[in-house]
Structure formats: C-alpha cells, structure tokens
mmCIF file of C-alpha atoms in Angstrom:
data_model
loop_
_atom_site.group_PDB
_atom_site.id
_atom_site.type_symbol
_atom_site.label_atom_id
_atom_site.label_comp_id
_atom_site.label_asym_id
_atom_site.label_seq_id
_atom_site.Cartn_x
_atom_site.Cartn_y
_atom_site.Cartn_z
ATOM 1 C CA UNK X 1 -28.145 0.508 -4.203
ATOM 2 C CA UNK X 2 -26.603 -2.680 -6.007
ATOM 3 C CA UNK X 3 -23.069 -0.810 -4.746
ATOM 4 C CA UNK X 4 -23.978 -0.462 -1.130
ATOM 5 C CA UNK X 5 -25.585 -4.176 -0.582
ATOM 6 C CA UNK X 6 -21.924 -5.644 -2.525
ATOM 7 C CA UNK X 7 -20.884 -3.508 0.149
ATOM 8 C CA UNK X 8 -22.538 -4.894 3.089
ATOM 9 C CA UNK X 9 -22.120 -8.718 1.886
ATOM 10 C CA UNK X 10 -18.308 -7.887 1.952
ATOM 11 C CA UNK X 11 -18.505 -6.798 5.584
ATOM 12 C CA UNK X 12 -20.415 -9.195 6.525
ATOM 13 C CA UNK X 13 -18.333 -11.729 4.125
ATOM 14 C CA UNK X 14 -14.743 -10.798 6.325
ATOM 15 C CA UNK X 15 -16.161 -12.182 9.863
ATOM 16 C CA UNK X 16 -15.712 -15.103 10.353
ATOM 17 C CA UNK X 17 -18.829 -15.240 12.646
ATOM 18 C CA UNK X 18 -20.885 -13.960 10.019
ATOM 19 C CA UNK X 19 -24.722 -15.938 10.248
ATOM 20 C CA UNK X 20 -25.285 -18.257 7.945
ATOM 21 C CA UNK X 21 -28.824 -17.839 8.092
ATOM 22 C CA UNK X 22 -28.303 -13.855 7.527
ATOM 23 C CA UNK X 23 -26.568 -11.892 5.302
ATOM 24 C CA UNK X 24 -23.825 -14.407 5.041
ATOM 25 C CA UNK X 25 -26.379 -16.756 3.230
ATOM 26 C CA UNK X 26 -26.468 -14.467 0.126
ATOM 27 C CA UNK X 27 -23.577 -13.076 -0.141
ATOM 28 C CA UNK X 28 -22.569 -13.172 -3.975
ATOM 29 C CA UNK X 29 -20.132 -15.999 -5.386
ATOM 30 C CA UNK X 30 -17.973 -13.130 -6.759
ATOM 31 C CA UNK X 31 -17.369 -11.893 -2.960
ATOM 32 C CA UNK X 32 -16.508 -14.860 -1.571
ATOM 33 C CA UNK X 33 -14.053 -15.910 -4.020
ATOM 34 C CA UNK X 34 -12.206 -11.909 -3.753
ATOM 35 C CA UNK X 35 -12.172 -12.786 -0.090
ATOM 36 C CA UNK X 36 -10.599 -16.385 -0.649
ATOM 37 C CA UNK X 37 -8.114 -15.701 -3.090
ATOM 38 C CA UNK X 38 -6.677 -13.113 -0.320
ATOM 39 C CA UNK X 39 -5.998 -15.966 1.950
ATOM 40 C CA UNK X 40 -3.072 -16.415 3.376
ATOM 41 C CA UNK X 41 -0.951 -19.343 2.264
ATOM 42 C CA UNK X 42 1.745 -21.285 2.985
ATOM 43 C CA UNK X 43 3.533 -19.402 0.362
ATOM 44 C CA UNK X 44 4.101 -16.588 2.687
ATOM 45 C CA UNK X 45 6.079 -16.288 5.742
ATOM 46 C CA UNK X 46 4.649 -17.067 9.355
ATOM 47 C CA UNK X 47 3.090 -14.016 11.100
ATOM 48 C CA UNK X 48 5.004 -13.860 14.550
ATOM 49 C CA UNK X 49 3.067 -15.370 17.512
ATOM 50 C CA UNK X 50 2.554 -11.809 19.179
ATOM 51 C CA UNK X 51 0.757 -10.943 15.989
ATOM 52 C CA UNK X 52 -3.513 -10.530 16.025
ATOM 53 C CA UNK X 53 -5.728 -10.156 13.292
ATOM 54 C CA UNK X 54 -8.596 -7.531 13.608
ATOM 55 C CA UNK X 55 -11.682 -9.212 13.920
ATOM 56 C CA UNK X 56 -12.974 -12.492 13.936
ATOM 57 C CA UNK X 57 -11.772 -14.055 10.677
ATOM 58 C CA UNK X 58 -8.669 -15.450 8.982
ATOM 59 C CA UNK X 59 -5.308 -14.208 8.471
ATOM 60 C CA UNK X 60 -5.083 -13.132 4.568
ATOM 61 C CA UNK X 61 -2.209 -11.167 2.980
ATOM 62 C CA UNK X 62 -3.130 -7.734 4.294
ATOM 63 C CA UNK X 63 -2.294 -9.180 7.675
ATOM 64 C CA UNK X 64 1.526 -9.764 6.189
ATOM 65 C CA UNK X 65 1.400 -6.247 5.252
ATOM 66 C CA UNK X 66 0.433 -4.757 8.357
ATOM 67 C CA UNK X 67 2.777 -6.815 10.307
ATOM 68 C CA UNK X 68 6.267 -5.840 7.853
ATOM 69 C CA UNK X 69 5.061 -2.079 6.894
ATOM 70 C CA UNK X 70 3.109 -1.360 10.374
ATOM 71 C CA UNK X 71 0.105 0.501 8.121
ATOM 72 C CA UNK X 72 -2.812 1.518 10.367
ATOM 73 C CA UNK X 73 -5.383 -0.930 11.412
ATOM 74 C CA UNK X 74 -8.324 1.237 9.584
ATOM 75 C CA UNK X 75 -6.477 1.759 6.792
ATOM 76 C CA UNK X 76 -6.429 -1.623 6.168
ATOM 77 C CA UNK X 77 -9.575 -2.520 6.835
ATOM 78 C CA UNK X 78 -10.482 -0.443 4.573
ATOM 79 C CA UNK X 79 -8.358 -1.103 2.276
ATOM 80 C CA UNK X 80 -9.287 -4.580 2.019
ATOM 81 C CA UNK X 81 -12.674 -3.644 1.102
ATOM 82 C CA UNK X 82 -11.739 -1.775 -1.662
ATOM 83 C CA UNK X 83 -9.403 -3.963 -3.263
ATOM 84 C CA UNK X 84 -11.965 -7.024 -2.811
ATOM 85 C CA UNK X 85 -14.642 -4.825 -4.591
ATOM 86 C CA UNK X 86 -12.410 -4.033 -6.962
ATOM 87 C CA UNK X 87 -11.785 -7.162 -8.181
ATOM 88 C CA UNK X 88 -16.043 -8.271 -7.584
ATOM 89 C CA UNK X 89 -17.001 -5.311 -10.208
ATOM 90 C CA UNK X 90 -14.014 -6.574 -12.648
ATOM 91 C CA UNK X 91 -15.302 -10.090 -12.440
ATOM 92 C CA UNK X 92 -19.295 -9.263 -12.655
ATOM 93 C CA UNK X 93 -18.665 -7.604 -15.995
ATOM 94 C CA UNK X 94 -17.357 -10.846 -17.395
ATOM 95 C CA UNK X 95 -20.624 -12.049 -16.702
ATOM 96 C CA UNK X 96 -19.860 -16.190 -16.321
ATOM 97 C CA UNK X 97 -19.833 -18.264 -13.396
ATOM 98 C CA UNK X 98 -16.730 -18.864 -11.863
ATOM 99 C CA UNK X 99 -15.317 -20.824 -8.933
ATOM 100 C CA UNK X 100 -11.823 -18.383 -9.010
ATOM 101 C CA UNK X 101 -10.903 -14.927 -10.116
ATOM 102 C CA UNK X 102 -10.777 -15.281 -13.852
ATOM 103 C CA UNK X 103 -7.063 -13.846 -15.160
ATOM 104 C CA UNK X 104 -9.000 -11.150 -17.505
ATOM 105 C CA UNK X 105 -10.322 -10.078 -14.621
ATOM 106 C CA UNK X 106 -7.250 -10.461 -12.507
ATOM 107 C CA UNK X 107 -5.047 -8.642 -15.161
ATOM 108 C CA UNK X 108 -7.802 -6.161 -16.094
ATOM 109 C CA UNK X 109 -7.201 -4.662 -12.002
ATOM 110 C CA UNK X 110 -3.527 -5.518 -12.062
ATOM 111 C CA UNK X 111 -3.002 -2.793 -15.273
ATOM 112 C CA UNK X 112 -5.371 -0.761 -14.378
ATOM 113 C CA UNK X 113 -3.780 -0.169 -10.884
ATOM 114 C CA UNK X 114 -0.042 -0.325 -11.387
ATOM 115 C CA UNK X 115 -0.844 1.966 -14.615
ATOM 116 C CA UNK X 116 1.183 4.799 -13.784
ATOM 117 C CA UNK X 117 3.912 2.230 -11.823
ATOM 118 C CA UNK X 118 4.365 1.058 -15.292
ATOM 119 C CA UNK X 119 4.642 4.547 -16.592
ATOM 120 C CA UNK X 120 7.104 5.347 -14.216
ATOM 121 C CA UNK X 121 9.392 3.022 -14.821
ATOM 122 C CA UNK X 122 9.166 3.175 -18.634
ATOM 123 C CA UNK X 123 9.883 6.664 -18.467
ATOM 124 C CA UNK X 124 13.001 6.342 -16.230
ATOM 125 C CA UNK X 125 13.639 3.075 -17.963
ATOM 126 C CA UNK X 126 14.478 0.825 -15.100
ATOM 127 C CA UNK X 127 13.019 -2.576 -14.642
ATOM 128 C CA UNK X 128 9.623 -3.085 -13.398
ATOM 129 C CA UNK X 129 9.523 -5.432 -10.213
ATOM 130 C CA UNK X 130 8.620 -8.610 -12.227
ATOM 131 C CA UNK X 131 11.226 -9.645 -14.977
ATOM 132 C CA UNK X 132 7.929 -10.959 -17.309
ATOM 133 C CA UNK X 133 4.186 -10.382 -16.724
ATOM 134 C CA UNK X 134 3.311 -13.546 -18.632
ATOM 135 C CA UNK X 135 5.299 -15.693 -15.617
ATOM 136 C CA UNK X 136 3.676 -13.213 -13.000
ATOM 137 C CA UNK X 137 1.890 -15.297 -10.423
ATOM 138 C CA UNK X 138 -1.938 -14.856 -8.990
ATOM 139 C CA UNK X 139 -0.625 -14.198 -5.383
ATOM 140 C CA UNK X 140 2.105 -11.710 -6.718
ATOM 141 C CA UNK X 141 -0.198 -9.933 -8.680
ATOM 142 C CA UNK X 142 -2.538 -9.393 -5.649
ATOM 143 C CA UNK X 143 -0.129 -8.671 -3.214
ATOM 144 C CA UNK X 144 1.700 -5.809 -5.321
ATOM 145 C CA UNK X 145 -2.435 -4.191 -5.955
ATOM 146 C CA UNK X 146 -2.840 -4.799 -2.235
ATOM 147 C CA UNK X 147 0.234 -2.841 -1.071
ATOM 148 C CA UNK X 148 -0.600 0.047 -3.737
ATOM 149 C CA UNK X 149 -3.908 0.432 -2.129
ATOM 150 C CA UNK X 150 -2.448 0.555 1.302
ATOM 151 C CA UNK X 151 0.171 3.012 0.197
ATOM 152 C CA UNK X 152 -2.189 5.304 -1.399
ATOM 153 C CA UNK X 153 -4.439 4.929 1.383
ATOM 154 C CA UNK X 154 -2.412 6.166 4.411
ATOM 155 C CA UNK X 155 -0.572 8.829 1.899
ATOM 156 C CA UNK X 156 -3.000 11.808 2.522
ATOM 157 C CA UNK X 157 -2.285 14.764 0.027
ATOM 158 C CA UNK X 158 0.976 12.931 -0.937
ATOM 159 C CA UNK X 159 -1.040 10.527 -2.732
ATOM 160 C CA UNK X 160 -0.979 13.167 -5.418
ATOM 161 C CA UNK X 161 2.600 13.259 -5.985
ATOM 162 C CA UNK X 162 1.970 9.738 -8.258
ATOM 163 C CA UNK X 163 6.230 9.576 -9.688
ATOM 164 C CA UNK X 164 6.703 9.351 -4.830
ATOM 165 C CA UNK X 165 4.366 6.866 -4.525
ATOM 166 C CA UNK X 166 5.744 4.608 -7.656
ATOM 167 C CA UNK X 167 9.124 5.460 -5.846
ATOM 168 C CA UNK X 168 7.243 4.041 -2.377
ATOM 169 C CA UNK X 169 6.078 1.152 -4.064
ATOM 170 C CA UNK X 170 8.995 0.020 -5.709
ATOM 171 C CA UNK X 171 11.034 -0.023 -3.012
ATOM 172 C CA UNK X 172 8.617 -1.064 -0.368
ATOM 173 C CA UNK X 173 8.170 -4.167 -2.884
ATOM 174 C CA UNK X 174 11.703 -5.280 -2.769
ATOM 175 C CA UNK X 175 12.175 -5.261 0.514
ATOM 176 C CA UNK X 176 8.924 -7.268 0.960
ATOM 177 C CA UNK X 177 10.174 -9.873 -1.968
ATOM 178 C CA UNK X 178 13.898 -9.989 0.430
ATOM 179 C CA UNK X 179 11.135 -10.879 3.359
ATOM 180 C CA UNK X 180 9.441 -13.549 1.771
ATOM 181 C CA UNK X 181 12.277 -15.784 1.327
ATOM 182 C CA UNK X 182 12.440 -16.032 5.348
ATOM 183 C CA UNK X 183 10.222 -18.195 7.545
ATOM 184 C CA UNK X 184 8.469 -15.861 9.689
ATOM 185 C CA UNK X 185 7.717 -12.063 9.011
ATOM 186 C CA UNK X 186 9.480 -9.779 10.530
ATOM 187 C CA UNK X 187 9.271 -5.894 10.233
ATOM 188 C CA UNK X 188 10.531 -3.675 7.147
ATOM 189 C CA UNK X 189 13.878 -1.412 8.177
ATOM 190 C CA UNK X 190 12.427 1.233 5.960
ATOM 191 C CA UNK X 191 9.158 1.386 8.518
ATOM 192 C CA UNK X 192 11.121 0.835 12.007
ATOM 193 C CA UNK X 193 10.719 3.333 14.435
ATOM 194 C CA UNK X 194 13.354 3.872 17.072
ATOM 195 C CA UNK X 195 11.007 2.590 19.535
ATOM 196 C CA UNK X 196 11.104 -1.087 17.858
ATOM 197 C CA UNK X 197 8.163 -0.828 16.292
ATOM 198 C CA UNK X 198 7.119 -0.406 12.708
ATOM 199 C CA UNK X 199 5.242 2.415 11.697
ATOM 200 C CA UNK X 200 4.530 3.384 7.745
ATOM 201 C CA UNK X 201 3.074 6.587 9.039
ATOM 202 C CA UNK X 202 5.801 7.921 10.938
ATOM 203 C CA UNK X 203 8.723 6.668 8.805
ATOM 204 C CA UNK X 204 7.795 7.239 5.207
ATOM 205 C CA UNK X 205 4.340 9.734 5.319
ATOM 206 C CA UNK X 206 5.184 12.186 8.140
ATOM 207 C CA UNK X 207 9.291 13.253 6.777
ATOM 208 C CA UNK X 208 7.621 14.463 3.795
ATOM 209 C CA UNK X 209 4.781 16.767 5.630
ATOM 210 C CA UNK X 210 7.580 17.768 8.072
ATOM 211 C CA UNK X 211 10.010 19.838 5.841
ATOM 212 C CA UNK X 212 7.061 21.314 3.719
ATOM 213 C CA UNK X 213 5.266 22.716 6.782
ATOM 214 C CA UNK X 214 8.834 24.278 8.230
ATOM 215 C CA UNK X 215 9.287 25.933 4.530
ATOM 216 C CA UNK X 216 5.742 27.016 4.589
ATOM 217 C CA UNK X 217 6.043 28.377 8.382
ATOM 218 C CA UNK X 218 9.729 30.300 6.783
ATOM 219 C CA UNK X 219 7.285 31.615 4.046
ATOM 220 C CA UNK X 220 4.914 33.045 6.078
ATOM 221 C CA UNK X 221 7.352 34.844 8.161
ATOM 222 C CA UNK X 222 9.091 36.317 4.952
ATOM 223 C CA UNK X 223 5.915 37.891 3.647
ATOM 224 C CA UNK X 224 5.368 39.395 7.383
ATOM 225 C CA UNK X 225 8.667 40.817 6.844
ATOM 226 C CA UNK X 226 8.523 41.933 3.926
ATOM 227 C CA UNK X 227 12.263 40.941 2.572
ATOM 228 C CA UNK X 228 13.266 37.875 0.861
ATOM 229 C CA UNK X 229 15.811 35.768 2.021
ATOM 230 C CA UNK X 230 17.606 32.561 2.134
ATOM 231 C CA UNK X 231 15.435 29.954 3.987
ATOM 232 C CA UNK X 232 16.597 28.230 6.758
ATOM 233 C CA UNK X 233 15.149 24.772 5.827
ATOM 234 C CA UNK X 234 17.126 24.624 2.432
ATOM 235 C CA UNK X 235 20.508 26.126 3.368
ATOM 236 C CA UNK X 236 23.355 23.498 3.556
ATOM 237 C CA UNK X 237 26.565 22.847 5.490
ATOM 238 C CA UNK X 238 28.421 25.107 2.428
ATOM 239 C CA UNK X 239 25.914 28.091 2.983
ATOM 240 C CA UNK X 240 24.474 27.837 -0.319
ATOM 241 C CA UNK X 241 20.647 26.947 -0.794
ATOM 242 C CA UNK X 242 19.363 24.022 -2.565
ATOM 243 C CA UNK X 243 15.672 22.597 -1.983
ATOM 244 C CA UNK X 244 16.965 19.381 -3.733
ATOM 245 C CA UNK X 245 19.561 18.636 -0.767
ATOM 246 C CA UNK X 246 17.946 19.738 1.909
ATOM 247 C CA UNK X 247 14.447 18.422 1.350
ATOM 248 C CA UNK X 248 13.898 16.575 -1.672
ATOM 249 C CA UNK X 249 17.027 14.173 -1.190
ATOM 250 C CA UNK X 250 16.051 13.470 2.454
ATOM 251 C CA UNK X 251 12.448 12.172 1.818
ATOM 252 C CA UNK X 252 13.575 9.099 -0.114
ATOM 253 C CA UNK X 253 16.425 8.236 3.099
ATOM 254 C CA UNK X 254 14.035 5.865 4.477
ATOM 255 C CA UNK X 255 13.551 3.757 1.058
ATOM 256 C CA UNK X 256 17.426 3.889 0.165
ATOM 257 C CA UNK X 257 18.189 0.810 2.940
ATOM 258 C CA UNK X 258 16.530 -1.221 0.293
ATOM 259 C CA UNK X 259 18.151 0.252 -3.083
#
C-alpha cells in the first residue's frame, strides 16, 4: 500500500498543475526532492524551440534524452517514475531529513544500476565513461542511471542480452557527452532515421529483432524440409557462412559513428 500511494504522490508530484490542496499537499519530502534534482539546468544544452514536454510541468533531463535519442514518449514517462522511486526508497532507508539527495543514497543507485556496466568494462578492460568516480558529478551520475533506464526500457527481450546493452550505453553516453559541449540539443547520428527524425526504436532496437526473425523464418523452413543447409541470412559475399559477419557485426553499425 505504502508502494502504491509513493506511487500516486509521484504522479501527482510531475504536473505542474498538481492541487495544492490535494494530493500535492502531502506528497513526501523525499519525492519532491527526486523530482527536483532531475531538473533541467543550465548545465545542459537548450532543447530546440520545436521541442514540447509531455504534460504540464518542467523540462528535466529526460526531456534532453528524448529530444537526442528520440525514445518513446511512454517509455519515458515511465521511466521517470521509476528512476525517481528509485532514488525515494534509497533515501527513506537512510532515515534523516534531508533538503537534497544524500550521496549514500545517490551512489548506493548509481552502483547498484551501472553494476554490470562496471562489470563489463572490467572484464574487457577498457575505461569506464568517467576517468574517477570520486570527481563524478550529481547531474552526471543521474543522467548516465536515467539513460540506462530508458535503454532497458524500450529494449524488449534484448534487455536480456546485459554485455548489448553495456555496449548501448557506452556508446550512446559518448555521443551524449560530444552533445553537451554544444548550445542547443540536437539529435544523436546513431538514432537518425532517414526521414530526419530520431528514433531509438527503429535505429538501435528493431536491426537486432530483424536478422533473428529472418534466421528463425530460414529455420523453420529447413525443418519443413527436412535437409540442412547453408542459411541465407549468414552467407557472405565469399560464399562462406559466418553468423558473426552477417549478423552479429551489423547490430553494433549504428553505435560505431561514435567509436
């Protein structure tokens, strides 16, 4: 019950219309400060003029996102929920007033969520995306848990395949750092459709579900037949057959304009 009413108060907490006299009026401390330290400041870039938030409240950083990566509007909606709950349940165990996120509670969601970024990156011993965690700033922090959230949210089954979706994030990261330095957002290359716009959806999530369902289709048509043989998805230019080349390799095209 506790769940669902930090639930509500978070709705509610997000319009900017919300009655003061209502709901609004007790929403928890914890809430409101999740909400606020999403703002957006002056730190980031200027949302184009053409750009309009969902609902009546103000911009905050998942705005930014939507407008470089092009992640769906529900997505991120809901997505902002999450993360600001997130951060109210890490901060109500601390059990102390507060007029800001505390940084155990801050760091405690940071870890916790970029665990197996961490992992990754150990493991194929590369640099992480910030040179030293101790100089890691409160905005950078929630941006990069943001964008993991949004990732993992609009990634479907993929969201399983945790090494692509470090891969996602990494990348997707850097080009968003090369963005910041500008004065007004503009959208990623990775996410640009053909038609101008910017679509994480079509661009990243959809060339991976592609290929699969063609090999899958190839499958199915082997085992009506009754013979094995080389499938058409994975045979290259030499005549040889290699799932690596033919399907593996061209899932991570999209991300490679920013390597």
């Amino acid at each position: 019950m506790a769940s669902w009413r930090t639930l509500v108060e978070v709705m509610k907490a997000l319009r900017k219309d919300a009655n003061p006299n209502g709901v609004g009026k007790l929403i928890k401390e914890e809430v409101r400060i999740a909400i606020f330290a999403l703002r957006y400041t002056n730190q980031f870039p200027r949302l184009p003029a053409n750009f309009e938030t969902s609902g009546q409240r103000d911009a905050d950083m998942y705005d930014l996102l939507e407008c470089v990566f092009g992640f769906q509007k529900d997505n991120v909606r809901n997505q902002r929920v999450n993360v600001v709950l997130t951060f109210v349940n890490a901060q109500s165990r601390l059990g102390k007033p507060i007029k800001r996120i505390d940084e155990k509670a801050m760091n405690e969601v940071f870890l916790k969520v970029l665990d197996s970024y961490i992992e990754w990156c150990r493991h194929l011993r590369i640099s992480t995306l910030w040179n030293s965690f101790e100089a890691l700033g409160r905005d950078r922090k929630l941006i990069l848990v943001s964008l993991y959230f949004l990732i993992w949210g609009e990634a479907a089954n993929f969201r399983f395949l945790t090494k692509y979706v470090c891969y996602i994030l990494h990348h997707m990261a850097r080009e968003l750092d090369a963005m910041l330095d500008h004065g007004e957002a503009y959208p990623a290359a990775s996410c640009r459709t053909e038609r101008g716009s910017v679509s994480f959806l079509e661009q990243i999530v959809l060339p991976i579900y592609e290929p699969l369902d063609v090999m899958a289709r190839e499958l199915d048509a082997m085992l009506d037949h009754g013979e094995a043989y080389p499938a058409a998805s994975c045979r290259t230019e030499r005549g040889s057959v290699s799932f690596l080349e033919q399907i593996v390799l061209p899932i991570y095209e999209p991300l490679d304009v920013v390597s």
